[in-house]
PDB file of C-alpha atoms in Angstrom:
ATOM      1  CA  MET A   1     -57.443 117.220 179.399  1.00  0.00           C
ATOM      2  CA  THR A   2     -59.500 117.550 176.245  1.00  0.00           C
ATOM      3  CA  ALA A   3     -63.150 118.584 176.485  1.00  0.00           C
ATOM      4  CA  PRO A   4     -65.637 116.213 174.811  1.00  0.00           C
ATOM      5  CA  SER A   5     -66.415 118.755 172.106  1.00  0.00           C
ATOM      6  CA  THR A   6     -62.819 118.587 170.863  1.00  0.00           C
ATOM      7  CA  TYR A   7     -62.840 114.816 170.340  1.00  0.00           C
ATOM      8  CA  GLY A   8     -62.185 113.993 166.738  1.00  0.00           C
ATOM      9  CA  LEU A   9     -60.638 117.357 165.936  1.00  0.00           C
ATOM     10  CA  SER A  10     -57.155 117.520 164.500  1.00  0.00           C
ATOM     11  CA  THR A  11     -54.255 118.826 166.550  1.00  0.00           C
ATOM     12  CA  GLN A  12     -54.222 121.991 164.403  1.00  0.00           C
ATOM     13  CA  ALA A  13     -57.919 122.695 165.084  1.00  0.00           C
ATOM     14  CA  ARG A  14     -57.474 122.132 168.829  1.00  0.00           C
ATOM     15  CA  ASN A  15     -54.416 124.430 168.820  1.00  0.00           C
ATOM     16  CA  LEU A  16     -56.425 127.193 167.140  1.00  0.00           C
ATOM     17  CA  GLN A  17     -59.139 126.800 169.774  1.00  0.00           C
ATOM     18  CA  TRP A  18     -56.512 127.024 172.487  1.00  0.00           C
ATOM     19  CA  LEU A  19     -54.989 130.167 170.922  1.00  0.00           C
ATOM     20  CA  LEU A  20     -58.419 131.833 170.785  1.00  0.00           C
ATOM     21  CA  THR A  21     -59.211 130.898 174.393  1.00  0.00           C
ATOM     22  CA  ASP A  22     -55.814 132.216 175.476  1.00  0.00           C
ATOM     23  CA  LEU A  23     -56.436 135.508 173.637  1.00  0.00           C
ATOM     24  CA  VAL A  24     -59.770 136.031 175.396  1.00  0.00           C
ATOM     25  CA  GLU A  25     -58.523 135.050 178.841  1.00  0.00           C
ATOM     26  CA  GLU A  26     -55.198 136.888 178.774  1.00  0.00           C
ATOM     27  CA  VAL A  27     -56.123 140.259 177.263  1.00  0.00           C
ATOM     28  CA  PRO A  28     -58.102 142.613 179.507  1.00  0.00           C
ATOM     29  CA  GLY A  29     -61.067 144.289 177.868  1.00  0.00           C
ATOM     30  CA  ILE A  30     -61.901 141.681 175.241  1.00  0.00           C
ATOM     31  CA  VAL A  31     -65.639 140.968 175.127  1.00  0.00           C
ATOM     32  CA  SER A  32     -65.746 138.466 172.268  1.00  0.00           C
ATOM     33  CA  VAL A  33     -63.628 137.095 169.445  1.00  0.00           C
ATOM     34  CA  ALA A  34     -64.549 135.563 166.096  1.00  0.00           C
ATOM     35  CA  VAL A  35     -62.484 133.978 163.352  1.00  0.00           C
ATOM     36  CA  VAL A  36     -64.247 134.274 160.013  1.00  0.00           C
ATOM     37  CA  SER A  37     -63.485 132.539 156.719  1.00  0.00           C
ATOM     38  CA  SER A  38     -63.055 134.474 153.478  1.00  0.00           C
ATOM     39  CA  ASP A  39     -66.696 133.736 152.602  1.00  0.00           C
ATOM     40  CA  GLY A  40     -67.943 135.195 155.888  1.00  0.00           C
ATOM     41  CA  LEU A  41     -68.596 131.957 157.772  1.00  0.00           C
ATOM     42  CA  LEU A  42     -67.841 131.785 161.488  1.00  0.00           C
ATOM     43  CA  LEU A  43     -65.010 129.292 162.151  1.00  0.00           C
ATOM     44  CA  LEU A  44     -64.093 129.927 165.783  1.00  0.00           C
ATOM     45  CA  SER A  45     -65.770 131.908 168.496  1.00  0.00           C
ATOM     46  CA  SER A  46     -65.339 132.898 172.118  1.00  0.00           C
ATOM     47  CA  GLU A  47     -69.082 132.717 172.752  1.00  0.00           C
ATOM     48  CA  PRO A  48     -69.775 130.205 175.543  1.00  0.00           C
ATOM     49  CA  ASP A  49     -72.222 128.069 173.550  1.00  0.00           C
ATOM     50  CA  THR A  50     -69.710 127.377 170.785  1.00  0.00           C
ATOM     51  CA  GLN A  51     -67.068 124.708 170.770  1.00  0.00           C
ATOM     52  CA  ALA A  52     -64.201 127.172 171.163  1.00  0.00           C
ATOM     53  CA  ALA A  53     -65.188 128.111 174.683  1.00  0.00           C
ATOM     54  CA  ALA A  54     -66.135 124.527 175.473  1.00  0.00           C
ATOM     55  CA  ALA A  55     -62.533 123.557 174.784  1.00  0.00           C
ATOM     56  CA  GLY A  56     -61.582 124.532 178.303  1.00  0.00           C
ATOM     57  CA  SER A  57     -62.224 128.232 178.896  1.00  0.00           C
ATOM     58  CA  ALA A  58     -61.898 129.139 182.550  1.00  0.00           C
ATOM     59  CA  ALA A  59     -62.075 132.915 182.295  1.00  0.00           C
ATOM     60  CA  ASP A  60     -62.937 134.795 185.453  1.00  0.00           C
ATOM     61  CA  PRO A  61     -66.660 135.615 185.036  1.00  0.00           C
ATOM     62  CA  ALA A  62     -66.259 138.801 187.081  1.00  0.00           C
ATOM     63  CA  ARG A  63     -63.652 140.063 184.595  1.00  0.00           C
ATOM     64  CA  ARG A  64     -65.729 139.281 181.496  1.00  0.00           C
ATOM     65  CA  VAL A  65     -68.288 141.665 180.063  1.00  0.00           C
ATOM     66  CA  ALA A  66     -71.359 139.999 178.653  1.00  0.00           C
ATOM     67  CA  GLY A  67     -72.310 140.760 175.088  1.00  0.00           C
ATOM     68  CA  PRO A  68     -75.735 140.297 173.556  1.00  0.00           C
ATOM     69  CA  ARG A  69     -76.931 136.746 172.925  1.00  0.00           C
ATOM     70  CA  GLY A  70     -75.664 135.625 169.546  1.00  0.00           C
ATOM     71  CA  ALA A  71     -72.826 138.145 169.748  1.00  0.00           C
ATOM     72  CA  SER A  72     -70.412 135.856 167.894  1.00  0.00           C
ATOM     73  CA  ALA A  73     -72.701 135.540 164.893  1.00  0.00           C
ATOM     74  CA  ASP A  74     -73.181 139.308 164.899  1.00  0.00           C
ATOM     75  CA  LEU A  75     -69.444 139.876 165.307  1.00  0.00           C
ATOM     76  CA  ALA A  76     -68.751 137.481 162.409  1.00  0.00           C
ATOM     77  CA  THR A  77     -71.125 139.474 160.202  1.00  0.00           C
ATOM     78  CA  ILE A  78     -69.524 142.770 161.222  1.00  0.00           C
ATOM     79  CA  VAL A  79     -65.996 141.415 160.718  1.00  0.00           C
ATOM     80  CA  SER A  80     -66.854 140.071 157.280  1.00  0.00           C
ATOM     81  CA  GLY A  81     -68.496 143.340 156.263  1.00  0.00           C
ATOM     82  CA  LEU A  82     -65.657 145.519 157.534  1.00  0.00           C
ATOM     83  CA  GLY A  83     -63.138 143.244 155.852  1.00  0.00           C
ATOM     84  CA  SER A  84     -64.929 143.522 152.543  1.00  0.00           C
ATOM     85  CA  LEU A  85     -65.422 147.286 152.837  1.00  0.00           C
ATOM     86  CA  THR A  86     -61.810 148.026 153.743  1.00  0.00           C
ATOM     87  CA  THR A  87     -60.479 145.699 151.048  1.00  0.00           C
ATOM     88  CA  GLY A  88     -62.588 147.539 148.466  1.00  0.00           C
ATOM     89  CA  ALA A  89     -61.390 150.901 149.776  1.00  0.00           C
ATOM     90  CA  ALA A  90     -57.750 149.765 149.655  1.00  0.00           C
ATOM     91  CA  GLU A  91     -58.197 148.641 146.040  1.00  0.00           C
ATOM     92  CA  LEU A  92     -59.729 151.992 145.058  1.00  0.00           C
ATOM     93  CA  MET A  93     -56.872 153.835 146.737  1.00  0.00           C
ATOM     94  CA  ASP A  94     -54.121 151.512 145.476  1.00  0.00           C
ATOM     95  CA  GLY A  95     -53.264 150.996 149.140  1.00  0.00           C
ATOM     96  CA  GLY A  96     -52.260 147.350 149.004  1.00  0.00           C
ATOM     97  CA  ALA A  97     -53.500 144.683 151.380  1.00  0.00           C
ATOM     98  CA  VAL A  98     -55.433 145.731 154.478  1.00  0.00           C
ATOM     99  CA  LYS A  99     -53.591 144.605 157.592  1.00  0.00           C
ATOM    100  CA  GLN A 100     -55.844 145.925 160.353  1.00  0.00           C
ATOM    101  CA  THR A 101     -59.059 147.872 160.815  1.00  0.00           C
ATOM    102  CA  MET A 102     -60.156 149.483 164.062  1.00  0.00           C
ATOM    103  CA  VAL A 103     -63.481 151.115 164.852  1.00  0.00           C
ATOM    104  CA  ALA A 104     -63.643 153.073 168.112  1.00  0.00           C
ATOM    105  CA  MET A 105     -67.146 153.704 169.429  1.00  0.00           C
ATOM    106  CA  GLU A 106     -68.496 155.369 172.525  1.00  0.00           C
ATOM    107  CA  HIS A 107     -69.201 152.025 174.213  1.00  0.00           C
ATOM    108  CA  GLY A 108     -66.522 149.778 172.754  1.00  0.00           C
ATOM    109  CA  SER A 109     -64.179 148.988 169.901  1.00  0.00           C
ATOM    110  CA  VAL A 110     -64.032 146.502 167.047  1.00  0.00           C
ATOM    111  CA  PHE A 111     -60.722 145.321 165.630  1.00  0.00           C
ATOM    112  CA  VAL A 112     -60.323 143.303 162.428  1.00  0.00           C
ATOM    113  CA  MET A 113     -57.038 141.752 161.314  1.00  0.00           C
ATOM    114  CA  ALA A 114     -56.276 139.613 158.270  1.00  0.00           C
ATOM    115  CA  ILE A 115     -55.086 136.088 159.065  1.00  0.00           C
ATOM    116  CA  SER A 116     -54.486 134.268 155.782  1.00  0.00           C
ATOM    117  CA  ASP A 117     -56.253 133.458 152.516  1.00  0.00           C
ATOM    118  CA  GLY A 118     -58.918 136.050 153.294  1.00  0.00           C
ATOM    119  CA  SER A 119     -59.697 134.727 156.787  1.00  0.00           C
ATOM    120  CA  LEU A 120     -60.147 137.405 159.432  1.00  0.00           C
ATOM    121  CA  LEU A 121     -59.789 137.760 163.186  1.00  0.00           C
ATOM    122  CA  GLY A 122     -62.350 140.054 164.795  1.00  0.00           C
ATOM    123  CA  VAL A 123     -62.326 141.333 168.364  1.00  0.00           C
ATOM    124  CA  HIS A 124     -65.020 143.261 170.223  1.00  0.00           C
ATOM    125  CA  ALA A 125     -63.486 145.100 173.192  1.00  0.00           C
ATOM    126  CA  THR A 126     -64.607 147.392 175.975  1.00  0.00           C
ATOM    127  CA  PRO A 127     -64.197 151.166 175.632  1.00  0.00           C
ATOM    128  CA  ASP A 128     -61.482 151.215 178.303  1.00  0.00           C
ATOM    129  CA  CYS A 129     -59.307 148.504 176.727  1.00  0.00           C
ATOM    130  CA  ASP A 130     -55.712 149.302 175.889  1.00  0.00           C
ATOM    131  CA  MET A 131     -55.978 149.315 172.093  1.00  0.00           C
ATOM    132  CA  SER A 132     -52.270 148.759 171.570  1.00  0.00           C
ATOM    133  CA  VAL A 133     -52.315 145.685 173.831  1.00  0.00           C
ATOM    134  CA  VAL A 134     -55.348 144.253 172.004  1.00  0.00           C
ATOM    135  CA  ALA A 135     -53.726 144.882 168.607  1.00  0.00           C
ATOM    136  CA  TYR A 136     -50.432 143.362 169.771  1.00  0.00           C
ATOM    137  CA  HIS A 137     -52.100 140.167 170.993  1.00  0.00           C
ATOM    138  CA  MET A 138     -54.178 139.956 167.832  1.00  0.00           C
ATOM    139  CA  ALA A 139     -50.960 140.148 165.814  1.00  0.00           C
ATOM    140  CA  LEU A 140     -49.510 137.317 167.918  1.00  0.00           C
ATOM    141  CA  PHE A 141     -52.624 135.216 167.250  1.00  0.00           C
ATOM    142  CA  VAL A 142     -52.417 135.918 163.517  1.00  0.00           C
ATOM    143  CA  GLY A 143     -48.723 135.020 163.448  1.00  0.00           C
ATOM    144  CA  ARG A 144     -49.359 131.733 165.218  1.00  0.00           C
ATOM    145  CA  ALA A 145     -52.601 130.817 163.435  1.00  0.00           C
ATOM    146  CA  GLY A 146     -51.892 131.947 159.891  1.00  0.00           C
ATOM    147  CA  HIS A 147     -49.900 128.934 158.758  1.00  0.00           C
ATOM    148  CA  VAL A 148     -52.226 126.480 160.542  1.00  0.00           C
ATOM    149  CA  LEU A 149     -55.507 127.792 159.107  1.00  0.00           C
ATOM    150  CA  THR A 150     -55.387 125.677 155.957  1.00  0.00           C
ATOM    151  CA  PRO A 151     -58.465 124.979 153.810  1.00  0.00           C
ATOM    152  CA  GLU A 152     -58.721 121.542 155.455  1.00  0.00           C
ATOM    153  CA  VAL A 153     -58.657 122.977 158.986  1.00  0.00           C
ATOM    154  CA  ARG A 154     -61.145 125.722 158.040  1.00  0.00           C
ATOM    155  CA  SER A 155     -63.508 123.038 156.731  1.00  0.00           C
ATOM    156  CA  GLU A 156     -63.045 120.946 159.869  1.00  0.00           C
ATOM    157  CA  LEU A 157     -63.729 123.931 162.166  1.00  0.00           C
ATOM    158  CA  ARG A 158     -66.820 124.911 160.213  1.00  0.00           C
ATOM    159  CA  GLN A 159     -68.217 121.370 160.348  1.00  0.00           C
ATOM    160  CA  SER A 160     -67.468 121.150 164.074  1.00  0.00           C
ATOM    161  CA  LEU A 161     -69.149 124.487 164.752  1.00  0.00           C
ATOM    162  CA  GLU A 162     -72.252 123.432 162.800  1.00  0.00           C
ATOM    163  CA  SER A 163     -72.476 120.160 164.740  1.00  0.00           C
ATOM    164  CA  THR A 164     -72.655 122.039 168.080  1.00  0.00           C
ATOM    165  CA  LYS A 165     -75.786 123.935 167.094  1.00  0.00           C
TER     166      LYS A 165
END
C-alpha cells in the first residue's frame, strides 16, 4: 500500500524511499539517514516529518534513538560539508575519488558515502553500532540507488520534500 505522500511520485523515487526506509529499519544503531544532492540539498531523509519516513516506516520505536529536532537538515549540512572537505583533500593529495568518510565520536559516528554525480549518503549512528555492518549496508544502498538517482529523480525528490514542509 502506498502512503498518501508518495502519490504522484515516480516508481524510481518510491523505490529510493523504500531503500532508505529499509536501511534505517534493518541496520541496528542507525539514528538518521540523509541523501544529499551535489549542491548540498536534502533529497531523502529518515526524519519522521519528511516524506521518506511517511512512505511506510514501521521501525520499532524502542529500538530507535531520537536525534535532535531537525536532525536531517543538520545531517545534510554535515554530509555536504564533509563531502566537500574530503574531496578537496583528495584532490590536494592526488588520492582520486573519495569513496567513504567516517567520523567516530565519543557519542556516535557519521558515515558519508558517494552515490553518483556528487550525491552523497550520510548516516548518523550510535557509538555502539557495528561500523562494518553500517558501511556494508550503505554500500548496498549506494549500489542499488546509484543508477536510479538521475537528475530527473533528484529534482522530483527535492520538489516532493519541499511540498511536505
